[in-house]
Structures are given as C-alpha cells and as structure tokens.
Tab-separated table of N, CA and C in Angstrom:
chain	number	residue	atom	x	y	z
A	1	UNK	N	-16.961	2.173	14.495
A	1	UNK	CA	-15.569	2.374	14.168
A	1	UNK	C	-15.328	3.844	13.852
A	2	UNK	N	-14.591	4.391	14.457
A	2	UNK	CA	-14.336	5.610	14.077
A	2	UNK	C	-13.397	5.783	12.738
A	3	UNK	N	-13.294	7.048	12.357
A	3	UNK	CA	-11.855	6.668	10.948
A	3	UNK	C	-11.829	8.589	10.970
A	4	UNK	N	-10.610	9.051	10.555
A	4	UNK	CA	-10.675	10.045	10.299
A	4	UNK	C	-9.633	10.433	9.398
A	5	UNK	N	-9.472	11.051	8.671
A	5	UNK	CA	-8.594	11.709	6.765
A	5	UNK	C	-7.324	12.296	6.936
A	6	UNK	N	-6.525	11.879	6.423
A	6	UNK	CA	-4.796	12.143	6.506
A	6	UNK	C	-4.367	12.694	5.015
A	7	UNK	N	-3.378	13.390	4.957
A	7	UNK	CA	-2.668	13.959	3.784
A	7	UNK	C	-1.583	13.461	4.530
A	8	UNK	N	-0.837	12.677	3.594
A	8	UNK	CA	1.109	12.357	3.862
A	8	UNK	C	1.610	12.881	2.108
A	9	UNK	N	2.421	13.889	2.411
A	9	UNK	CA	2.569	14.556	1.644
A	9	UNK	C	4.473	14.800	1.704
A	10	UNK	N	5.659	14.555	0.714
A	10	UNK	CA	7.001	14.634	0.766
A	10	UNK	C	7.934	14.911	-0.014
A	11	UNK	N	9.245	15.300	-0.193
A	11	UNK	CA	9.522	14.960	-1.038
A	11	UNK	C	10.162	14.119	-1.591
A	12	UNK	N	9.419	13.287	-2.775
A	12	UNK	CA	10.451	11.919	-3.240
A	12	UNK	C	11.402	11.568	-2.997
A	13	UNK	N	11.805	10.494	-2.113
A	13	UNK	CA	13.523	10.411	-1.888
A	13	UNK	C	14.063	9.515	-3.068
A	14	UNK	N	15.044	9.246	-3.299
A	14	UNK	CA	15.589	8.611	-4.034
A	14	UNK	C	16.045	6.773	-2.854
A	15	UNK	N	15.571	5.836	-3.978
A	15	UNK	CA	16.273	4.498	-3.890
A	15	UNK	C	15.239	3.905	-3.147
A	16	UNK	N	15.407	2.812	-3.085
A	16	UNK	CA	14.598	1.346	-2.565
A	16	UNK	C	14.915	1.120	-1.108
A	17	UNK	N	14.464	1.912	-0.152
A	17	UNK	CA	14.986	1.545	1.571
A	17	UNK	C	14.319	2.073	2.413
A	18	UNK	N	14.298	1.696	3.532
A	18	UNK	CA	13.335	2.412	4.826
A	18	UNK	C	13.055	3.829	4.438
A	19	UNK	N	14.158	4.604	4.598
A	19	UNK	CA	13.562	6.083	4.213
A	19	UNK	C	12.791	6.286	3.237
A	20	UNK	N	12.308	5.772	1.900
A	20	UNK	CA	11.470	5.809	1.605
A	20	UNK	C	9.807	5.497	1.563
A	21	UNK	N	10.180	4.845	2.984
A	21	UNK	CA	8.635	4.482	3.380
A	21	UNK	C	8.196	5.841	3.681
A	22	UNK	N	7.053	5.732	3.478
A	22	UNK	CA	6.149	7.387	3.147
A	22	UNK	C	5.266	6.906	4.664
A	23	UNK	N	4.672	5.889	4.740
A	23	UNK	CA	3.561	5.286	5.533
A	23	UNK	C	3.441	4.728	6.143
A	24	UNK	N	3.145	4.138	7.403
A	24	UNK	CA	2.962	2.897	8.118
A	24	UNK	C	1.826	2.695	8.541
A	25	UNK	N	1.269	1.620	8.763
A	25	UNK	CA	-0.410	1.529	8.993
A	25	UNK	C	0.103	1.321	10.551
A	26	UNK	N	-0.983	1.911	11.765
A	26	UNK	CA	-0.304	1.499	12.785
A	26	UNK	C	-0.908	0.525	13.526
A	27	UNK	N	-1.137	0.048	14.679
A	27	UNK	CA	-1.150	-1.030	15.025
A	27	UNK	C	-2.969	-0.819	15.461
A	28	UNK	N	-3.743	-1.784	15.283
A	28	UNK	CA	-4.751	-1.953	15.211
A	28	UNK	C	-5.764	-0.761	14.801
A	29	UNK	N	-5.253	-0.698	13.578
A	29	UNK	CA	-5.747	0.721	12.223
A	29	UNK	C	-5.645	-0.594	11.087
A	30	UNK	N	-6.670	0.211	10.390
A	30	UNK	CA	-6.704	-0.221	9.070
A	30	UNK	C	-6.345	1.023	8.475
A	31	UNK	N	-6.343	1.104	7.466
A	31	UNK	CA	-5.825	2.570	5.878
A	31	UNK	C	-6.376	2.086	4.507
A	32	UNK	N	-7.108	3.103	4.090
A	32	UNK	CA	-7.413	3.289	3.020
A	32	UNK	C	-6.520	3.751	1.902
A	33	UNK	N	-5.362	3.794	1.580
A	33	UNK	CA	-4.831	5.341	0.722
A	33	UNK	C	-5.747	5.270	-1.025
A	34	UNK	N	-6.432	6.519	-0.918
A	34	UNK	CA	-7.767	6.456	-2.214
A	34	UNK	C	-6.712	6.822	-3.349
A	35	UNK	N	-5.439	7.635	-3.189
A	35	UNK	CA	-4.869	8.042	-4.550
A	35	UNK	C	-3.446	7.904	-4.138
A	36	UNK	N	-2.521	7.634	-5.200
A	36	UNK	CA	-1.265	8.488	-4.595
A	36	UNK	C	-1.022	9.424	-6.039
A	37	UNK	N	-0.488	10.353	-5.523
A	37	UNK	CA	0.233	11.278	-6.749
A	37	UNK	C	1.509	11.769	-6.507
A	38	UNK	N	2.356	11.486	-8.083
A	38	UNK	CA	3.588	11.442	-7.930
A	38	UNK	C	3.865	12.926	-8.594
A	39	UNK	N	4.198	14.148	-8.211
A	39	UNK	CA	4.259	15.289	-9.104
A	39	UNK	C	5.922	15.801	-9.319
A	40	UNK	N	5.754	15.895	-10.623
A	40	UNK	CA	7.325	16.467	-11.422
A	40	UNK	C	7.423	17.954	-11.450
A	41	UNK	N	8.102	18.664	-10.645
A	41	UNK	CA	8.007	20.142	-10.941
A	41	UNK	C	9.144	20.609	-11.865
A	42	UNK	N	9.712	19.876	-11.933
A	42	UNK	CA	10.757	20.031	-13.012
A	42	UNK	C	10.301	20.358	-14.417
A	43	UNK	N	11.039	21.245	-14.950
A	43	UNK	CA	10.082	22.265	-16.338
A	43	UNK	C	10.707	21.431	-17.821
A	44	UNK	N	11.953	20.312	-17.369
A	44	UNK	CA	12.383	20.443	-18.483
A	44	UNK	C	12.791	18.833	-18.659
A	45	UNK	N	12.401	17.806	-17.757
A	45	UNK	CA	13.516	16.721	-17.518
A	45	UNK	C	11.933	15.612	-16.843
A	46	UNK	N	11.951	14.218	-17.081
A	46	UNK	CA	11.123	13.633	-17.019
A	46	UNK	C	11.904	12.621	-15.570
A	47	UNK	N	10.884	12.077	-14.756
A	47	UNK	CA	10.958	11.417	-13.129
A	47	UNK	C	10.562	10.349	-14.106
A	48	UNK	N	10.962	9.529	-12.881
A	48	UNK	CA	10.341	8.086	-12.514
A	48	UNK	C	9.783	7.648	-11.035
A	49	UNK	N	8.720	7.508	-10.935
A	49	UNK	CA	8.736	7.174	-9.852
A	49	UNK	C	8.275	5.564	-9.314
A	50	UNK	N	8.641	4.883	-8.338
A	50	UNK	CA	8.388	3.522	-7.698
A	50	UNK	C	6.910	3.471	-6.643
A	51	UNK	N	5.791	2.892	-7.081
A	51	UNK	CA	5.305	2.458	-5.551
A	51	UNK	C	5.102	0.661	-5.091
A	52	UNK	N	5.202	1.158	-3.919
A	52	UNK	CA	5.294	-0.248	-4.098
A	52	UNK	C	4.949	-0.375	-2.163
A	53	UNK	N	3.973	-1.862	-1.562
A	53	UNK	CA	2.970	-2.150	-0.094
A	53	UNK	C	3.591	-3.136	-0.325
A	54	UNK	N	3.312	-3.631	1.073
A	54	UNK	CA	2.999	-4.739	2.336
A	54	UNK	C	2.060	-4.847	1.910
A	55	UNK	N	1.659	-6.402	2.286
A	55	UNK	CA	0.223	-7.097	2.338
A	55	UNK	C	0.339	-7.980	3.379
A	56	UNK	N	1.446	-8.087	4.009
A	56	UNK	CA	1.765	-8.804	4.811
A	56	UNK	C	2.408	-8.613	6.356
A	57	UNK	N	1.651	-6.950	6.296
A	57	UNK	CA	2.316	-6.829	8.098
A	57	UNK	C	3.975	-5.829	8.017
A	58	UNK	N	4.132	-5.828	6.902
A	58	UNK	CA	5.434	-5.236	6.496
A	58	UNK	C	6.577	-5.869	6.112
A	59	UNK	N	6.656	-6.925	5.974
A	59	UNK	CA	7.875	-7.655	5.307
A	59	UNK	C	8.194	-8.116	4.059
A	60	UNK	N	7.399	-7.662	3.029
A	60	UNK	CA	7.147	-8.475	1.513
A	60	UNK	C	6.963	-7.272	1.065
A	61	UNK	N	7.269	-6.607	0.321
A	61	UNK	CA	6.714	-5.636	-0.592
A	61	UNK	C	6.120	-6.145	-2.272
A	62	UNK	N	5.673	-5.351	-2.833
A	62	UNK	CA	4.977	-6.254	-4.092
A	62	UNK	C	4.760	-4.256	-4.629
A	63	UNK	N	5.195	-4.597	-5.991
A	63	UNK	CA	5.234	-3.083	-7.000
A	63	UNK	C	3.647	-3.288	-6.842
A	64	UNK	N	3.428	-2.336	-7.297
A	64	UNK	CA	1.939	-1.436	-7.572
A	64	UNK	C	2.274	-0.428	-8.692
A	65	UNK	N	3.707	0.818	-8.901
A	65	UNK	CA	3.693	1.278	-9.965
A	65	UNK	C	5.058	0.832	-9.854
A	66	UNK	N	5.688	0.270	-11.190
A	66	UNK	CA	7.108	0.005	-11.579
A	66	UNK	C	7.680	1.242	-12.274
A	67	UNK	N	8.766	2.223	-11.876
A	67	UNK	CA	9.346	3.134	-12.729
A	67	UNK	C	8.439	3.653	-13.706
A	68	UNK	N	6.995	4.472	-13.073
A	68	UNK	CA	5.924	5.224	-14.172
A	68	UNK	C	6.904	6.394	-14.566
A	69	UNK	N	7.019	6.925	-15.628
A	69	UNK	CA	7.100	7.763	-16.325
A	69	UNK	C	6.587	9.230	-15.561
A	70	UNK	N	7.094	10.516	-15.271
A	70	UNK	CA	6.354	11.737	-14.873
A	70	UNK	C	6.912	12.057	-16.312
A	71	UNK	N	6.074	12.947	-17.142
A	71	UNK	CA	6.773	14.256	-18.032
A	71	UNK	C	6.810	15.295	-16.681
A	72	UNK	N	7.636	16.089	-17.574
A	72	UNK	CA	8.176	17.560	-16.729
A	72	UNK	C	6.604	18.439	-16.444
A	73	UNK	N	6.490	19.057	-15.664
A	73	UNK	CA	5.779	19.907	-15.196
A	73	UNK	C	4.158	18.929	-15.433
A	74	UNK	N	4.354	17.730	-15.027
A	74	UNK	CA	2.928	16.705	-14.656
A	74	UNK	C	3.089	16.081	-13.879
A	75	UNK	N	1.998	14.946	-13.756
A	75	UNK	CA	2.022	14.187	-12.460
A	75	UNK	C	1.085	13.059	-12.747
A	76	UNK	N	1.628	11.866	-12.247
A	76	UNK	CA	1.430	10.907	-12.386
A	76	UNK	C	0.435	10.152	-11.228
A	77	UNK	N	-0.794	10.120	-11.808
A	77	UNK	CA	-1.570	9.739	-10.573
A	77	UNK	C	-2.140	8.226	-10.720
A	78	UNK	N	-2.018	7.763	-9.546
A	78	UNK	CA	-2.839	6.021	-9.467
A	78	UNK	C	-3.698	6.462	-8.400
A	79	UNK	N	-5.246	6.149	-9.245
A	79	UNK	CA	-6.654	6.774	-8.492
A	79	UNK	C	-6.844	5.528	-8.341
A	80	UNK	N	-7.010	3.998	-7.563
A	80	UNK	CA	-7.363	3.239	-7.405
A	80	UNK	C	-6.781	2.710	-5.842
A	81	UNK	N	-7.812	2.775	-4.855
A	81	UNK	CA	-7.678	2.473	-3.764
A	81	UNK	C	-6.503	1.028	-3.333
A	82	UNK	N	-5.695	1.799	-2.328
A	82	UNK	CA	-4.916	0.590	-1.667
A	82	UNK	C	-5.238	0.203	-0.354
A	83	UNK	N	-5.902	-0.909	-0.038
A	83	UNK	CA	-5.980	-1.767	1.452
A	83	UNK	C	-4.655	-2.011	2.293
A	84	UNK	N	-4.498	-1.254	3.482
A	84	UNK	CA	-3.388	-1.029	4.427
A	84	UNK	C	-4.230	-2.020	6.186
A	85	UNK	N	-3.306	-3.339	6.292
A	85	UNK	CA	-3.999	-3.388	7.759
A	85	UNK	C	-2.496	-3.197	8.473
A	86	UNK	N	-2.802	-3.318	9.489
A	86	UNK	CA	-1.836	-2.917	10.623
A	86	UNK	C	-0.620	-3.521	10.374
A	87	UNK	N	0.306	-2.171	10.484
A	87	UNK	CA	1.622	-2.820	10.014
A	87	UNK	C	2.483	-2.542	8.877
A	88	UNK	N	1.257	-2.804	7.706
A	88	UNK	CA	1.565	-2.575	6.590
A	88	UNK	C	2.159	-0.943	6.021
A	89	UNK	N	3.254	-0.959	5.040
A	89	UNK	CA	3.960	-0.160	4.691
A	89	UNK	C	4.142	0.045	3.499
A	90	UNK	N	3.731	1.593	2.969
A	90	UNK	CA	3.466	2.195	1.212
A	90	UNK	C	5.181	2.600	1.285
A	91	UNK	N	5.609	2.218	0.480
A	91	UNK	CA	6.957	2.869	-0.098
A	91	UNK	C	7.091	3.751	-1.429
A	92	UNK	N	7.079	5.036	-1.627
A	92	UNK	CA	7.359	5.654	-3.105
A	92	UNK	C	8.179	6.131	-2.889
A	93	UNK	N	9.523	6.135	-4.283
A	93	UNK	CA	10.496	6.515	-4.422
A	93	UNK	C	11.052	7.107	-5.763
A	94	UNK	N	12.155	7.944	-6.241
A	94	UNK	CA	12.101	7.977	-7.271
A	94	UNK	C	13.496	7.830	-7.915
A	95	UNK	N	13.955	8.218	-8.895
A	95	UNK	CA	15.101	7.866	-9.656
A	95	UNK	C	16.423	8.570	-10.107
A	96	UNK	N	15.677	10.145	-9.517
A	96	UNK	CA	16.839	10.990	-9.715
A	96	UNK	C	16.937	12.099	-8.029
A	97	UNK	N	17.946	12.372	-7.952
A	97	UNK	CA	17.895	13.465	-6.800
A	97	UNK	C	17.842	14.911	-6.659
A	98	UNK	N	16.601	14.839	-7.012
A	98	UNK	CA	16.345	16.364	-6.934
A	98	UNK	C	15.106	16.838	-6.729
A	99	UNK	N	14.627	17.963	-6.125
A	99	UNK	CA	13.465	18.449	-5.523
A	99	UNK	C	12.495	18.914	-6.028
A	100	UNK	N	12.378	18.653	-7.167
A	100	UNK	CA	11.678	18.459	-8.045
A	100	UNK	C	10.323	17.969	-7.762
A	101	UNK	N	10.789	16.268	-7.465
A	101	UNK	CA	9.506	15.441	-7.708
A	101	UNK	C	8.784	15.240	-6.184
A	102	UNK	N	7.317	15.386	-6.323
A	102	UNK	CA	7.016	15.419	-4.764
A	102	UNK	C	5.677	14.964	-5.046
A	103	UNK	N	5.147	13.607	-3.763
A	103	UNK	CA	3.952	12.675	-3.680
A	103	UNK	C	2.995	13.226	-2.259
A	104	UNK	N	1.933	12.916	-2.895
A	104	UNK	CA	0.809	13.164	-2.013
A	104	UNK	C	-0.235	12.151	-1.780
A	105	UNK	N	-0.186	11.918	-0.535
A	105	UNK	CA	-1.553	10.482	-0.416
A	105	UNK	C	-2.938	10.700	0.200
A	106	UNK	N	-4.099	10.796	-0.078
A	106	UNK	CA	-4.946	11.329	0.783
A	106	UNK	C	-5.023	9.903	1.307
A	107	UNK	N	-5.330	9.883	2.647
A	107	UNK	CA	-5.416	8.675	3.362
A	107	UNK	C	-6.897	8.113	4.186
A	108	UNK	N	-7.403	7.524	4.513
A	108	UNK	CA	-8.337	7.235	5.509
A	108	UNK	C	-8.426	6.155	6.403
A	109	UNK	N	-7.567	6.923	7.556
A	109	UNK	CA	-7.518	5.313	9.058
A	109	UNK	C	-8.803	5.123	9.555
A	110	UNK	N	-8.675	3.729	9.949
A	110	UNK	CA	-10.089	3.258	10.213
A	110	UNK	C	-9.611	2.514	11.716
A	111	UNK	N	-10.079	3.181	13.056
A	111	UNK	CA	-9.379	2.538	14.213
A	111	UNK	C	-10.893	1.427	15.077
C-alpha cells in the first residue's frame, strides 16, 4: 500500500455547512488525520472552534470537539488520531468572523 503526508491548512470559516468541510477522504483512500490544530491569532478576544467526521461515507456527522475554547494568541490542539475511509468528511468551523483563527491537519492517505 502506498500512503504519502498532507498538510490541509485554512482559514476557519464560520458556521455548520459544506464550506466548512476542510477534507474529504477520496475514493478508495483511507486518511489518517494524527492532529488537528485550531490557532487564535487574535491578541485580545477568545475563538471557539467546532470539529466534527463522517464515519459513514459522509452523511452523519458526529462532534469530536464541541465549541473548544481558543484563548487569544493560543491554540487549541486534539493530538489523537482520526480514522477517515473513503468518502468520509472532517468539518472545522468557528464562531466568530474573522481572520484571526486558522486550522492545520497533518494528514496521512493510505491508497
């Protein structure tokens, strides 16, 4: 099996909808994503951010982080591997609109 290492890297959109899908697993790929990180560049004002997969091909989503907390000038990381098979779709989003807050996934497809 071959597999080779992805960075999907954006900035946070705001709200719960397609455009916030960050990811798609594609069709006969598996995905690893080992971290995601949610970062607040904002110096003075605290994010929220949403993640939230498919387990099911893309039609079900299920939270993974509910509205975590960023403080200002940190970042909010979930170091615990997510299982992506084909299809499946990472959504992070956040709560305010501004350019501030920005996520990074190191990834690993497995074809």
């Amino acid at each position: 099996m071959a597999s080779s290492f992805i960075n999907a890297g954006a900035a946070l959109p705001v709200g719960d909808s397609a455009s916030a899908n960050v990811y798609t697993c594609p069709a006969n790929t598996k995905a690893v994503i080992h971290a995601c990180m949610i970062s607040n560049l904002n110096p003075s004002g605290t994010s929220k951010g949403t993640i939230k997969i498919t387990t099911d091909g893309g039609t079900t989503f299920r939270h993974v982080i509910k509205d975590g907390e960023v403080p200002p000038n940190d970042t909010l990381q979930m170091d615990k591997p997510l299982n992506l098979e084909a299809g499946d779709i990472i959504r992070i989003y956040g709560d305010v609109a501004v350019s501030y807050t920005h996520l990074t996934l190191p990834t690993k497809r497995i074809v």
